[in-house]
Steps between C-alpha positions, in 0.01 A plus 500: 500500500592822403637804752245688319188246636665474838509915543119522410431197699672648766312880475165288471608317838573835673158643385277189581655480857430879544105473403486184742452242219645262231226428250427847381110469653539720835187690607404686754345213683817333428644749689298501787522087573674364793785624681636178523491512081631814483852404689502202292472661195770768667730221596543392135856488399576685121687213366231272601233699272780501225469082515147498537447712187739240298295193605174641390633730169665125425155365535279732296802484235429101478181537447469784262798343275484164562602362147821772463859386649603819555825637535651680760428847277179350461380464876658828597255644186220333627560592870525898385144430320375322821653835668369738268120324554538455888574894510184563300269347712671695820425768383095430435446333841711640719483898662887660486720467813678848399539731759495840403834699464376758714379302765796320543697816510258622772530156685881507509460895663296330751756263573811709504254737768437195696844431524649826557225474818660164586829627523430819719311284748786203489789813537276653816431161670826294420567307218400182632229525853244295597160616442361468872423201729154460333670452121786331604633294224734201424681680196558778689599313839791312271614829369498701835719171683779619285607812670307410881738631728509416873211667589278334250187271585309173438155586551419160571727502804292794682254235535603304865237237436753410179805497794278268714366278224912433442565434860205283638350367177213626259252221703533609821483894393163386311397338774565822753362741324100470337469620173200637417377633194143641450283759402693738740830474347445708163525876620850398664773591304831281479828659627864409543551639859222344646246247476139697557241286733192404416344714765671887438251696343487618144766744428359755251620804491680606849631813375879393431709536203835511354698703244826485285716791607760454272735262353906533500734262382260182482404588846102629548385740813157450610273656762210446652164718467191561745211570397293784664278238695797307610646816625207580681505191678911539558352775697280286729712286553794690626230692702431133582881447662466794690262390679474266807215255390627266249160398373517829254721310303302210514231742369702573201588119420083496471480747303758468254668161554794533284620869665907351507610743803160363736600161393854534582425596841251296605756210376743656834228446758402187391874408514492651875221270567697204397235428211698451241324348206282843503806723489655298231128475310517901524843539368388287237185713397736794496725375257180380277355851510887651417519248205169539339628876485835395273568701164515251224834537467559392834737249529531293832772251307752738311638706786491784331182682600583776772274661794581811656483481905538837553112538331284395808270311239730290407624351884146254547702298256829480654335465839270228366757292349751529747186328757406244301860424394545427896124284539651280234820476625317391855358222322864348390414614155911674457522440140131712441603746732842550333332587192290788662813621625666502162130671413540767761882564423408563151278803577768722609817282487731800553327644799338212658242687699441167737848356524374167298862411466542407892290240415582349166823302635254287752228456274761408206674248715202313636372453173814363389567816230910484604555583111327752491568658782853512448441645131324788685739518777803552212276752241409738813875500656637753352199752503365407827755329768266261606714340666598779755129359583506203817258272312659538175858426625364184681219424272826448192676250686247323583395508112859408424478185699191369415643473114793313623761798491626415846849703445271788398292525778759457796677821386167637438354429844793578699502868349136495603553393845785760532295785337224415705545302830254643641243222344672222673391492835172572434490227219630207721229604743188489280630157382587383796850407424741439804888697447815383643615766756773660244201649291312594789748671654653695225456875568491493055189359508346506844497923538462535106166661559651774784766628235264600231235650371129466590373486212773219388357344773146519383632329135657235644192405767306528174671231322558256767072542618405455109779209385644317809271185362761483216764428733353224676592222192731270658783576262513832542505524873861317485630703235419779667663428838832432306533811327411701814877342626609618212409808576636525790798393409519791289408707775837347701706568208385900465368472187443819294187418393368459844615877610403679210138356501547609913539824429192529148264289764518858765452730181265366265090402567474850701158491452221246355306650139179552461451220288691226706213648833227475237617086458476490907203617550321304231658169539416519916781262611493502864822606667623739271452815584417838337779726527308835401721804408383822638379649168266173501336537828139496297212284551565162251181381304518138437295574122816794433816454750733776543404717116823612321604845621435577116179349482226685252181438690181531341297457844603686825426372821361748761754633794424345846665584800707231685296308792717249585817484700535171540775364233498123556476253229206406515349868527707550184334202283102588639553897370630312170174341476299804693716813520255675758547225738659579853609230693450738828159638398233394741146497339235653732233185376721275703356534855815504723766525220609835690604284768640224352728725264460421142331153520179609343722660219659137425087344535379724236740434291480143482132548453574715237697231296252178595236741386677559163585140439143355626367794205744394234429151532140593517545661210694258310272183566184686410657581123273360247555462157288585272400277220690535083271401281646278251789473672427119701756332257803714586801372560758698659740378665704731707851267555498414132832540380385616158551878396162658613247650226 
């Protein structure tokens, strides 16, 4: 056959595949069959229409010339008739497939406008971001694990029902928990952070919202918005704090049940009341509300999605996290909680409004994450001198030896132990290790504490009252107790080391930040106490601890004047909760409490909180659901490790 037949049986290919047929008889009911016809008919390879008109132009050729043995010349003659005729009858029964010049042209300045808009939005947003947790996709997951840094996130490890399933078994999980899904469970919208209980109320609209700031360098600013209702109700509700009679704020939760700050704060005294599945169930409604309220573009996984804390919008979602980060750490759930603490850190990695990072080493080893954590430990060295931080220097070696470096980690943890000796003592007490008398007795270690700075002090009592459990393996216990000798003989030999850290120990950690207090107060580890600097001698709110000293407040609390006198502890955590509370005020309802000097004070209160809980549970078992129509078949599974709609 002739490269002149093959060309036009070629151009007769390309226009039969374009008008979605082969046999020259396409209609416009033709057109309008099946889809599964259609991608047939689309899937049709050019070569194989090239074969298929051979066979059947071979055919008609038989039959029309069945007494001529044609040549080659010959067939190629009679398949350029065959041609000629086919083309005729096209062109009766079938309507053109032409497009217009002009439309095209039009089409294509369509195109290069929808581009050009493509572009702008891809160089504001980043090249390659995900679209938000509700579009999350595969394509785009694959793409963005190819520059994840150490900050970035598996959404399905925020779940800690995944972390349990792992550890006891999907069974017994399945078996704990009752999974019910009815007609109640289609207004409930699926979220990373937390999984929302059939028994919160619907959502709608509570008056929260979030905006893109601005973008710089692949790195988006966002902040959060209240509406003019919510900020009326910000109103109560601080009005709400100053006040004495917690059941205000219950009041609130009625009213609006997803108000962030009310829940926040009703999560403390339920804590103080040692009830805490409520407090962690409040958190958890918190962080659904503060979700719900994410800009598309929003990106829990990336790390690269920034919150201002200086805006006082934008704390509810530090504060929030940082709870529920230690509620699931409670419940043995490390490798969970390590992953909202990677989420926090990402917020404001440079600033670090909470002090995240003086947790990170404990949850990071008890999940096992010693890679990791030493790939973070190296990258923020040089910026950051993280390990002129106790838990750091400690947390490494420990790291180190866990991998197998052994050589590693005894130079690493005798550098600790002389840059910090102060953790010693108080670490073999919490484990209840027994010394030989030459560590006991060594003025290095015994009056470390007396020869430095308080709020060294406070670091180091921080570290051994959150991590001593690491040190309680059996081969670590050993290993420690021989590099303490070590140590000391060091110490006998005058090492240089040991005097110069002597003399940094007396001149650095003169005073404790604002943000290292903020990680106090909020992770309430007893025995640690709150070394306030005399420019922070201001009441602490448990729903906004100790504001920056730059802070741009859209709400201002009224001015009270100060009632109290007493400055105990406890005194200090109640006016956290209530900041009008005086632990010396007598009430003049109490008959007697004159006399008995501030013991009615302390029986109102605690009728104050049993009130508050008795009405929040009250208020939470008397939540009904109403009905979805047409929504009985849903099935919505809240732990499912799929990417959520």
């Amino acid at each position: 056959m002739s490269s002149r037949v093959l060309r036009k049986l070629g151009l007769q290919g390309e226009k039969e595949l374009n008008c979605l047929g082969d046999d020259g008889s396409d209609t416009e009911a033709d057109f309008s069959s099946s889809s599964g016809a259609k991608k047939k008919q689309l899937n049709v390879n050019r070569y194989d229409l090239l074969n298929q008109q051979s066979h059947s132009e071979s055919e008609v050729k038989e039959d029309d010339d069945h007494e001529t043995a044609g040549s080659l010349n010959a067939q190629e003659g009679a398949i350029d008739l065959k041609d000629a005729t086919r083309r005729k009858k096209k062109k009766k029964k079938k309507k053109p497939c032409k497009i217009p010049s002009n439309t095209r042209s039009s089409e294509d300045n369509i195109e290069d406008e929808v581009e050009r808009s493509v572009r702008e939005v891809n160089e504001m947003l980043g090249e390659m971001q995900e679209v938000g947790p509700a579009h999350y996709s595969e394509a785009s997951s694959m793409t963005a694990n190819a520059r994840k840094g150490v900050l970035s996130i598996d959404h399905r490890t925020l779940n800690p029902n995944n972390e349990l399933r792992r550890i006891f078994g999907s069974k017994i999980i399945q078996n704990e928990q009752v999974k019910k899904r009815g007609r109640n469970r289609g207004h409930l919208r699926s979220t990373w952070l937390v999984s929302p209980k059939e028994n919160w109320p619907q959502i709608g609209k509570p008056g929260l919202s979030m905006k893109l700031v601005e973008t710089k360098n692949g790195v988006h600013y966002f902040t959060y918005e209240h509406s003019l209702n919510y900020q009326q109700v910000q109103m109560r509700f601080l009005e709400a704090v100053e006040s004495l009679n917690p059941d205000f704020i219950v009041g609130i939760i009625n009213t609006h049940p997803y108000h962030v700050d009310a829940l926040l704060q009703l999560s403390d005294l339920c804590r103080l009341s040692d009830d805490l599945a409520l407090a962690a169930e409040l958190v958890q409604r918190a962080l659904y509300c503060l979700e719900c309220a994410f800009h598309p573009s929003f990106s829990v996984t990336l790390g690269n999605c920034r919150l201002d804390y200086r805006l006082q919008q934008n704390r509810s979602l530090y504060i929030a996290l940082f709870k529920h980060m230690l509620f699931i750490g409670s419940r043995a759930c490390y490798r969970t909680a390590l992953e909202f603490c990677k989420l926090i850190l990402s917020l404001d990695p440079e600033g670090d409004p909470l002090a995240v990072v003086l947790a990170l080493d404990f949850y990071a080893l008890r999940s096992q994450e010693y890679e990791w954590f030493l790939r973070i430990a190296n990258d923020w060295e040089p910026t950051r001198n993280l390990s002129q931080l106790p838990h750091f220097a400690y947390s490494v070696a420990i790291a180190q030896f866990q991998l197998g470096d052994v050589e590693q980690a005894h130079i690493l943890l005798q550098k600790a132990l002389i840059m910090f000796p102060g953790v010693l003592i108080p670490l073999t007490e919490k484990c209840n290790v027994q010394t030989d008398s030459r560590i006991t007795s060594s003025p290095f270690f015994k009056n470390a504490q007396l020869t430095q700075s308080k709020s060294l002090t406070q670091l180091e009592l921080l570290y051994v009252a959150r991590s001593y459990h690491l040190w309680k393996e059996s081969e670590l216990v050993p290993w420690l107790e021989s590099n303490v000798h070590q140590v000391l003989d060091r110490i006998d030999a005058r090492d240089p080391m040991v005097l110069e850290w002597e003399v940094i120990r007396q001149k650095r950690y003169p005073n404790t930040p604002r943000n290292i207090l903020r990680h106090i107060i909020l992770s309430d580890i007893k025995d640690i106490p709150v070394l306030m600097n005399e420019e922070l001698q201001v009441p602490v709110l448990n729903f906004d601890p100790l504001p920056p000293t730059d802070s741009v407040d859209l709400y201002s609390r009224p001015i009270r004047t100060r009632l109290y006198e007493n400055d105990s502890t406890l005194s200090i955590f109640l006016r956290s909760l209530m900041p009008n509370f005086n632990i010396i005020q007598v009430t003049s309802d109490e008959p007697g409490a004159a006399e008995e000097g501030g013991e009615g004070s302390g029986v109102d209160l605690r009728r104050s909180v049993a009130s508050l809980l008795d009405a929040m549970r009250d208020l939470l078992s008397n939540i009904h659901m109403s009905d979805v129509p047409g929504d009985g078949d849903i099935d919505d599974d809240p732990d499912s490790d799929e990417g959520r709609p």
